[in-house]
Coordinates of C-alpha atoms in Angstrom, one line a residue:
Chain A
X958 CA -309.9 45.0 -32.6
X959 CA -306.6 46.7 -33.2
X960 CA -305.3 49.0 -30.5
X961 CA -302.4 51.1 -29.4
X962 CA -301.1 51.6 -25.8
X963 CA -298.6 54.3 -25.0
X964 CA -297.1 55.4 -21.7
X965 CA -299.1 58.0 -19.7
X966 CA -297.6 61.4 -19.1
X967 CA -296.8 64.0 -18.5
X968 CA -293.1 63.4 -19.1
X969 CA -291.0 66.2 -17.8
X970 CA -287.4 66.5 -18.9
X971 CA -284.6 69.0 -18.7
X972 CA -283.2 70.3 -22.0
X973 CA -280.6 67.9 -23.6
X974 CA -282.0 64.9 -21.7
X975 CA -282.7 61.6 -23.5
X976 CA -286.3 60.9 -24.3
X977 CA -288.1 57.6 -24.6
X978 CA -291.9 57.3 -25.0
X979 CA -293.1 53.7 -25.0
X980 CA -295.7 52.5 -27.5
X981 CA -297.0 48.9 -28.0
X982 CA -299.7 47.7 -30.3
X983 CA -302.2 44.9 -30.9
X984 CA -303.1 44.1 -34.5
X985 CA -304.4 41.0 -36.3
X986 CA -302.4 41.8 -39.5
X987 CA -299.2 43.8 -40.3
X988 CA -300.0 47.5 -39.7
X989 CA -298.0 50.5 -40.6
X990 CA -296.9 52.5 -37.5
X991 CA -296.7 56.2 -37.0
X992 CA -295.8 58.9 -34.5
X993 CA -297.7 62.2 -34.7
X994 CA -297.0 65.4 -32.8
X995 CA -299.4 68.1 -31.7
X996 CA -298.0 71.4 -30.6
X997 CA -300.1 73.6 -28.3
X998 CA -303.2 74.9 -30.1
X999 CA -302.5 73.1 -33.3
X1000 CA -303.5 70.1 -35.3
X1001 CA -301.6 66.9 -35.7
X1002 CA -298.4 66.6 -37.8
X1003 CA -296.8 63.3 -38.9
X1004 CA -293.5 63.0 -37.2
X1005 CA -292.2 59.7 -38.5
X1006 CA -293.5 56.3 -39.8
X1007 CA -292.4 52.7 -40.4
X1008 CA -294.2 50.3 -42.7
X1009 CA -292.7 46.9 -42.0
X1010 CA -290.8 45.0 -39.3
X1011 CA -287.3 46.3 -38.4
X1012 CA -287.9 49.5 -40.3
X1013 CA -286.6 52.6 -38.5
X1014 CA -288.5 55.9 -39.0
X1015 CA -286.6 59.1 -38.3
X1016 CA -287.2 62.9 -38.4
X1017 CA -286.0 66.0 -36.6
X1018 CA -283.7 63.8 -34.4
X1019 CA -286.5 61.5 -33.3
X1020 CA -286.3 57.8 -34.1
X1021 CA -288.6 54.7 -33.7
X1022 CA -288.0 51.1 -34.8
X1023 CA -290.8 48.7 -35.8
X1024 CA -290.3 45.7 -33.5
X1025 CA -292.7 42.9 -34.6
X1026 CA -291.4 40.4 -32.0
X1027 CA -292.3 42.8 -29.1
X1028 CA -295.1 44.6 -31.0
X1029 CA -293.5 47.9 -30.1
X1030 CA -292.7 51.2 -31.7
X1031 CA -290.9 53.3 -29.0
X1032 CA -290.1 56.9 -29.7
X1033 CA -286.6 58.2 -28.8
X1034 CA -284.5 61.3 -29.1
X1035 CA -281.0 61.7 -27.8
X1036 CA -281.2 65.4 -26.7
X1037 CA -284.5 67.1 -26.3
X1038 CA -285.1 70.9 -26.7
X1039 CA -287.7 73.2 -25.2
X1040 CA -289.3 73.4 -28.6
X1041 CA -290.0 69.7 -28.5
X1042 CA -292.7 70.3 -25.8
X1043 CA -295.9 68.9 -27.3
X1044 CA -298.2 65.9 -27.2
X1045 CA -297.0 62.8 -29.0
X1046 CA -299.4 60.2 -30.4
X1047 CA -298.5 56.7 -31.4
X1048 CA -300.8 55.3 -34.1
X1049 CA -301.3 52.3 -36.4
X1050 CA -302.9 52.1 -39.8
X1051 CA -304.7 48.9 -40.6
X1052 CA -303.7 47.4 -43.9
X1053 CA -306.4 46.5 -46.4
X1054 CA -309.6 48.2 -47.6
X1055 CA -310.3 50.4 -44.6
X1056 CA -306.9 52.0 -43.9
X1057 CA -308.3 53.1 -40.5
X1058 CA -305.8 55.1 -38.4
X1059 CA -306.1 54.1 -34.7
X1060 CA -304.4 56.2 -32.0
X1061 CA -303.0 55.8 -28.5
X1062 CA -304.1 58.2 -25.8
X1063 CA -301.1 60.6 -26.3
X1064 CA -298.2 61.5 -24.1
X1065 CA -297.5 65.1 -23.0
X1066 CA -293.8 66.0 -23.1
X1067 CA -292.7 69.1 -21.2
X1068 CA -289.1 70.2 -21.6
X1069 CA -287.7 72.6 -19.1
X1070 CA -284.7 74.9 -19.9
Chain B
X1147 CA -302.0 73.4 -51.8
X1148 CA -304.4 74.1 -49.0
X1149 CA -304.3 70.5 -47.7
X1150 CA -307.2 69.7 -45.4
X1151 CA -309.5 72.7 -44.6
X1152 CA -312.0 72.6 -41.7
X1153 CA -314.6 75.2 -41.0
X1154 CA -315.6 76.7 -38.6
X1155 CA -312.6 76.9 -36.2
X1156 CA -314.8 77.6 -33.2
X1157 CA -318.5 77.0 -32.6
X1158 CA -320.9 77.3 -29.6
X1159 CA -324.2 75.4 -29.9
X1160 CA -327.2 75.1 -27.6
X1161 CA -328.4 71.7 -26.6
X1162 CA -330.6 70.3 -29.3
X1163 CA -329.3 72.5 -32.1
X1164 CA -328.0 70.9 -35.3
X1165 CA -325.0 71.9 -37.3
X1166 CA -322.5 70.7 -40.0
X1167 CA -318.8 70.7 -39.6
X1168 CA -317.2 71.2 -43.0
X1169 CA -314.1 69.4 -44.3
X1170 CA -312.5 69.7 -47.7
X1171 CA -309.2 68.4 -49.1
X1172 CA -307.5 69.3 -52.4
X1173 CA -305.1 66.4 -52.6
X1174 CA -307.4 63.9 -54.3
X1175 CA -307.2 61.6 -51.3
X1176 CA -309.5 58.6 -51.3
X1177 CA -309.6 58.0 -47.6
X1178 CA -311.1 60.6 -45.2
X1179 CA -311.9 60.4 -41.5
X1180 CA -313.4 62.3 -38.6
X1181 CA -312.0 62.2 -35.1
X1182 CA -312.8 63.8 -31.8
X1183 CA -310.2 64.6 -29.2
X1184 CA -311.0 64.7 -25.5
X1185 CA -308.6 65.1 -22.6
X1186 CA -307.0 61.8 -21.6
X1187 CA -308.7 59.9 -24.4
X1188 CA -306.6 60.6 -27.4
X1189 CA -308.3 60.7 -30.8
X1190 CA -311.3 58.5 -31.3
X1191 CA -312.6 57.7 -34.8
X1192 CA -316.2 58.8 -35.4
X1193 CA -316.8 58.0 -39.1
X1194 CA -314.6 57.2 -42.1
X1195 CA -314.8 57.0 -45.8
X1196 CA -312.8 54.9 -48.3
X1197 CA -314.0 56.8 -51.3
X1198 CA -316.9 58.9 -52.7
X1199 CA -320.2 57.3 -51.9
X1200 CA -318.7 54.9 -49.2
X1201 CA -318.8 55.7 -45.5
X1202 CA -318.7 53.6 -42.4
X1203 CA -318.8 53.9 -38.6
X1204 CA -315.8 54.3 -36.4
X1205 CA -315.5 53.8 -32.6
X1206 CA -317.9 56.6 -31.5
X1207 CA -320.5 57.2 -34.3
X1208 CA -323.6 57.9 -32.2
X1209 CA -325.1 61.3 -32.7
X1210 CA -323.2 62.0 -35.9
X1211 CA -323.9 61.5 -39.6
X1212 CA -321.6 61.8 -42.6
X1213 CA -321.9 61.6 -46.3
X1214 CA -319.3 61.6 -49.1
X1215 CA -320.8 62.8 -52.4
X1216 CA -317.4 64.0 -53.8
X1217 CA -313.8 63.0 -53.3
X1218 CA -313.0 66.5 -51.9
X1219 CA -315.7 66.9 -49.2
X1220 CA -316.6 65.0 -46.1
X1221 CA -319.0 66.9 -43.9
X1222 CA -319.9 65.8 -40.3
X1223 CA -323.4 66.5 -39.1
X1224 CA -324.6 66.8 -35.5
X1225 CA -328.3 66.1 -35.6
X1226 CA -329.2 67.2 -32.0
X1227 CA -326.2 68.5 -30.1
X1228 CA -325.6 67.4 -26.6
X1229 CA -323.1 68.6 -24.0
X1230 CA -321.2 65.3 -24.3
X1231 CA -320.3 66.3 -27.8
X1232 CA -318.2 69.2 -26.5
X1233 CA -314.8 68.4 -28.0
X1234 CA -312.2 69.3 -30.6
X1235 CA -313.0 67.7 -34.0
X1236 CA -310.3 66.8 -36.5
X1237 CA -310.8 65.8 -40.1
X1238 CA -308.0 63.9 -41.9
X1239 CA -307.3 62.5 -45.3
X1240 CA -305.0 59.9 -46.8
X1241 CA -304.0 58.5 -50.1
X1242 CA -303.9 55.1 -48.4
X1243 CA -301.4 52.4 -47.5
X1244 CA -298.4 53.5 -45.6
X1245 CA -298.5 57.2 -46.4
X1246 CA -300.3 58.3 -43.2
X1247 CA -303.0 60.9 -42.8
X1248 CA -302.9 64.7 -43.2
X1249 CA -304.9 66.5 -40.6
X1250 CA -306.9 69.7 -40.6
X1251 CA -306.4 72.3 -37.9
X1252 CA -309.5 71.3 -36.0
X1253 CA -312.9 72.7 -34.9
X1254 CA -313.4 73.5 -31.2
X1255 CA -317.1 72.8 -30.4
X1256 CA -318.8 73.7 -27.2
X1257 CA -322.4 72.6 -26.5
X1258 CA -324.1 74.5 -23.7

């Protein structure tokens, strides 16, 4: 079945450092791809999305590009802040009747001042 | 709009007890899902629904039942709680396609 693999954490960075969190997927069709963020003690919030190959999703300085040739959707940010500390989940949504959302295991990001 | 509302926020059960986790959305979303979140395992899909009256099993359905009698509500029932069901449970809804899901704030369940 469809699956998502993302890099294990924790990822520890200093403030203003460059962030990359790797995400690859396996899917039989052409899924939509998402990054969700979970701040401590909270639920999940949609961070960004891309619905077709070469689309770039962006929000709050974060970016990710849908790469069909490498089946990847890596999350990047040029300069992280302490407030970006959270767990980041890569996910795919199956096209078609089920619309199931399938998650990776999550990556904890800790940004130090 | 309230979005996705889950109740209760916290619950402690004894092994063998039953309970229902409530989930309601006011966005007229057709798709709804239940997930459990465990350390190091991400979110795993328990059950999902593609519309009122239609439900199906996800990745980890054993020990859980669902029903979808209305578009708004999607309760999750634990028939006989076990310690392995200690987890944080999230309900989510979507209008479908590429819009993504909106999540509730979660229910933290402990089974002793």
